Amino acid sequence: MKVTVIGAGVVGSLIARELSRYDLELSIIEQNLDVGWATTKANSAILHAGYDDPPNSVRSKFCSKGNSMYTRLSEELDFEIKRTGSYVAAFNNEELRTLKKLLKQGRINNVPDLEIHERETLIQREPELNPDIQYGLWAPTAGITEPWEVAIAAVENAVANGARIILGEKVVGFEKRRSKITEITTQKGVYKTDLVVNAGGIFADDIAQLAGAEYVPLHPRRGEYIVLDRKPGFAVKTVIFPSPTAVSKGILVVPTVNGEILLGPTAVDLSSDMKNSTRTTKEGLNRVMRSAKFLVPSLDFSRVIKTFSGLRPESPQKDFFIGASKRVPNFINVMAMRSPGLTAAPAVAEHVVEEIIQQKLKFKLSKKRDFNPKRSRIKRFGELPPEQWREAVRKDPAAGKLVCHCNKVTEAEIVEAIRRGARTLDGVKFRTRAMFGRCQGGFCSISIMKILKRELGIDMSRLRMKSQNSWIVSGKVRE
Amino acid sequence: MKKVVCVRCPVGCKIEFELHNGKVGKIKGNRCLKGIEYIKEELKEPKRIVPTSVRVIGGNYPLVSVKTSAPIPKRHISDLMKIVKKLRIRAPVELGDVILKNLFNTGVDLVATRTVQKNDSK
Amino acid sequence: MKTDVLVIGAGAAGMAAAISAARNNVRVVLVDRDERTGGVLNQCIHSGFGLHYLKEELTGPEYAERFSSLLKEYEIDVVTECCVHTIKPNGEAILISPSGVHEIVSKAIICATGAREKPFGSLMIPGDRPSGIFTAGVAQRYLNIENRLIGKRALILGSGDIGMIMARRLTLEGVEVACVVERLPYPSGLLRNVIQCLEDFNIPLYLSSTVVEVRGKERLEEVVVAKVDSEHKPILGTERTFKVDTLILSVGLIPETKLLENVVKRDPSSEGILCSSVAESSAEPIFAAGNCTVIYDFADYVTIEGEKAGKYAALYAKGERFDRGIPITRGENIGILFPQRWAKDDDLILYIRSARPMRKAKLIVNSFENTFEDITPGEMMRVKVPYRHLANCQELIVSLREE
């Protein structure tokens, strides 16, 4: 049986990984040149505890369950999570009432160990918080991760278990027979399929329309972010939220897995024709600065190393839209995976494969006997103690050649990233954290280009930053 | 009083001078004689040192950096670039090697400013 | 591995430090993470090096080769492709290279790790994130070392020396340079470069202006420039759009000192290593020189300071100890000041950048006074204060009093 997952973001990849447990022909089709490059790589990277979701919503069914699944998932797929816990800040009694509502909601959603802390505890735990803070809703199960790494890991594991990943191809049409889909057409190829899972992110409604299936209209919700470099002597240990409004969870202060500080996002609804508009704006960045500074007044903006924006797929219902299509019997929608999409993804993946595909649609799937749930990430030599690093260099001198000095990434890791599918500068960057640090590629990008050229055997002018036309160098200075 | 910045060396003296009927009168602000030469040249025939690179075949780097051994008239620069772009020389190249002699009859040479070894000597 | 002086970084400062230490008859190990010595000098193919130190004007590679031949002559142990993993204040360091992971113990260590370029992200310029945005050093390396052009039509943000030099370099190679844009009301690099890099090629220089937006779906397509007010805030309505496929940034250098962040005291805003007048850091066996302490204009000054560090590190390795000295602090109108302590040994050489341009001002250091004209922060001042003006001070305050 042929199953195709459209979209290799964190949702599509985890669904694919679940599917790869079973005996079937699995393909993943992704329009970008690498996995996890749309919403997945441009969000707050938070594993939400689950108190934010209204108890009768679809997302409430998956958020706290997904949150708890990340512990085992991160061990199996070897990506990093940190259970930092989170605080929702209240500066007055009205906001305290909001905290109490969230607390109540969280308990209904089975979110464990929620507590409201008072100012003294808050300042003790987070000395950099605005001293005017009165209360905070403490959620110990909240955490942070690297969302693109989740997608990369899930796809690697799916591929190791027999899946095929097709990159750089956009779905442009479906062939049907008796209202069932038989083929998927991209700009480059035609693929036979018996079952389609639509995890197309912000474009999922377009894909559903092409298939003739039901959908909810999606529009992009832009969120702008600022990243601050690590600063000696300054730390924010937990995820800090302001009190939420009707509009959004607000602009947060989030430690990252690497110790940087992520500020954002804004929440601006754009029209549906702006699905590629990952621009930042003056107003957006200023708003992030102002709001973040209100929560943590000592933030040092001379340490900004990067700004970016991400688009979340928002629907009018502000909820996930997951289900088998009635009109197209072999088409499953997994769309509008807006916040807490990342957190919910593992639980959604399980639900799609077990409850929708097997129970509801009654596809008979048999488990592979040789399914290997474990995937190892690219070994980070820079994190080894010197004696172990010495051993590694003896076996492979490239493990002793540092390329990215800011994050201590060696040539061996970059070569491995290319072996695992990186074809672009960003592909290397997201698999190794090279170019992520304080110099933002100033020292290492040329070296990485040379390694890509050597390993791929192509001219430098054909190398790309991320997409088909994002060329970096043109011709030669001297022929 | 006219003002210029001398470019003959990195100090960049700000020189003031008088100009009477195209002739230079009183000069002040220069820290050495090069400044006086510079002003006279700027008025008559502005000259510049041109740093650029030349393609090396069979070397451990694809380019050798070169420069004009002395300032040459500005008007020759684009012709110089046309010649330099087509040049190919073989490694090894030693620092100081004359790549092109007597550019445009100025007596100025194009010289290598680094050593490029042959590729097999890595 | 044991040695007397370990020098980290074989650029202008490191090479000079290693040679100077060797001249003082100690064992020297010089490491660099690149495959050859010379640092950024290798890619600075323009002239402007050596005037003060060698009394002749050389290009970067020529200047570098003078020192690399001396390294051979003094039989200094040069290890390339070698990074320093950790340094401890007791002189222990761990080195990582493709040939292995080595432990080294040195009586003195000289940090000569130079500076990094301020990245595009730190400017928080709104818009898209296309390819085609390079810091000037990266563009320079592509052109001069890797033999690659980086675009067809460029705009340069920042009138620092490297930005202006790249403007000329690109133009000579047939890349159209639309303009150089500078936030300040005056050029931030040497006036000499304004003339021979911009005016010579009719490249417009827009002062009091900055880039307010970048646009491009995949590769850069447009850059929007606006004028700014005295607080560097863009003025609405002054926007101009330039169609370019390349944006080059020359917006500042930051001392690259993370390696020593928990070991020595650094300037909290610049991250430069704080030093005394004998190049000693706050942690005794560690000395520092070059751009990792303060950003210099001329490689010549870097060489001189590197030499000084080499000499004193060698003396330290031989057992001499230096006075911790008295603080030198910034007074009126002083922007950047180096060194930050005077070890009471000798005349004091100060490197100063004023906080703002001044037509005429008197530099005052205790009883020393000297008048200077045409002062601008873009041109660093190097001033010698004779010993007799400093004796018996508890603290030295350096000021520039405008006249």
CSV table of N, CA and C in Angstrom, one decimal, chain B residues 2 4 11 14-15 22-23 26 33 37 42 47 51 54 65 73-74 79 83 88 98 105 113 116 118:
chain,number,residue,atom,x,y,z
B,2,LYS,N,42.7,76.3,-1.4
B,2,LYS,CA,42.0,75.0,-1.7
B,2,LYS,C,42.5,73.9,-0.7
B,4,VAL,N,42.9,69.7,0.0
B,4,VAL,CA,42.8,68.3,-0.4
B,4,VAL,C,43.3,67.4,0.7
B,11,VAL,N,48.6,58.4,6.3
B,11,VAL,CA,48.4,59.5,7.3
B,11,VAL,C,47.3,60.4,6.8
B,14,LYS,N,45.8,66.7,5.7
B,14,LYS,CA,44.9,67.6,5.0
B,14,LYS,C,45.7,68.9,4.6
B,15,ILE,N,45.9,69.0,3.3
B,15,ILE,CA,46.8,70.1,2.8
B,15,ILE,C,46.0,71.2,2.3
B,22,GLY,N,46.5,78.4,-12.3
B,22,GLY,CA,46.9,77.0,-12.5
B,22,GLY,C,48.3,76.6,-11.9
B,23,LYS,N,48.9,77.6,-11.2
B,23,LYS,CA,50.2,77.3,-10.5
B,23,LYS,C,50.0,77.3,-9.0
B,26,LYS,N,51.5,78.9,-2.1
B,26,LYS,CA,51.8,78.5,-0.7
B,26,LYS,C,51.1,77.2,-0.4
B,33,LEU,N,57.5,65.7,1.9
B,33,LEU,CA,57.6,66.3,0.5
B,33,LEU,C,56.6,65.6,-0.4
B,37,GLU,N,54.4,66.9,-4.0
B,37,GLU,CA,54.4,66.2,-5.2
B,37,GLU,C,52.9,65.9,-5.6
B,42,GLU,N,48.1,65.9,-8.8
B,42,GLU,CA,46.6,65.9,-8.8
B,42,GLU,C,46.1,66.9,-9.8
B,47,LYS,N,47.5,60.5,-10.2
B,47,LYS,CA,48.1,59.1,-10.2
B,47,LYS,C,47.6,58.3,-9.0
B,51,PRO,N,45.9,48.3,-6.7
B,51,PRO,CA,46.1,46.9,-6.2
B,51,PRO,C,45.0,46.0,-6.9
B,54,VAL,N,45.9,38.7,-10.1
B,54,VAL,CA,46.1,38.0,-11.4
B,54,VAL,C,45.9,36.5,-11.2
B,65,SER,N,48.0,38.3,-5.5
B,65,SER,CA,47.7,39.7,-5.4
B,65,SER,C,48.9,40.5,-6.0
B,73,PRO,N,49.1,57.1,-13.9
B,73,PRO,CA,48.0,58.0,-14.2
B,73,PRO,C,46.6,57.3,-14.1
B,74,LYS,N,45.7,58.0,-13.5
B,74,LYS,CA,44.3,57.4,-13.4
B,74,LYS,C,43.7,57.0,-14.7
B,79,ASP,N,42.3,50.5,-18.7
B,79,ASP,CA,43.1,49.7,-19.7
B,79,ASP,C,43.9,48.7,-18.9
B,83,ILE,N,43.8,44.4,-19.3
B,83,ILE,CA,44.9,43.5,-19.5
B,83,ILE,C,45.0,42.5,-18.4
B,88,ARG,N,47.3,35.2,-17.5
B,88,ARG,CA,47.3,34.0,-16.7
B,88,ARG,C,48.8,33.7,-16.5
B,98,VAL,N,58.2,40.7,-11.2
B,98,VAL,CA,57.6,41.6,-12.1
B,98,VAL,C,56.6,40.8,-13.0
B,105,ASN,N,54.2,52.8,-20.8
B,105,ASN,CA,55.4,53.6,-20.9
B,105,ASN,C,55.6,54.6,-19.7
B,113,THR,N,52.6,40.8,-5.0
B,113,THR,CA,52.7,41.2,-3.6
B,113,THR,C,52.6,40.0,-2.6
B,116,VAL,N,53.1,32.7,-4.3
B,116,VAL,CA,52.2,31.5,-4.5
B,116,VAL,C,53.0,30.4,-5.0
B,118,LYS,N,53.8,26.3,-6.0
B,118,LYS,CA,53.2,25.3,-6.9
B,118,LYS,C,52.3,24.4,-6.0
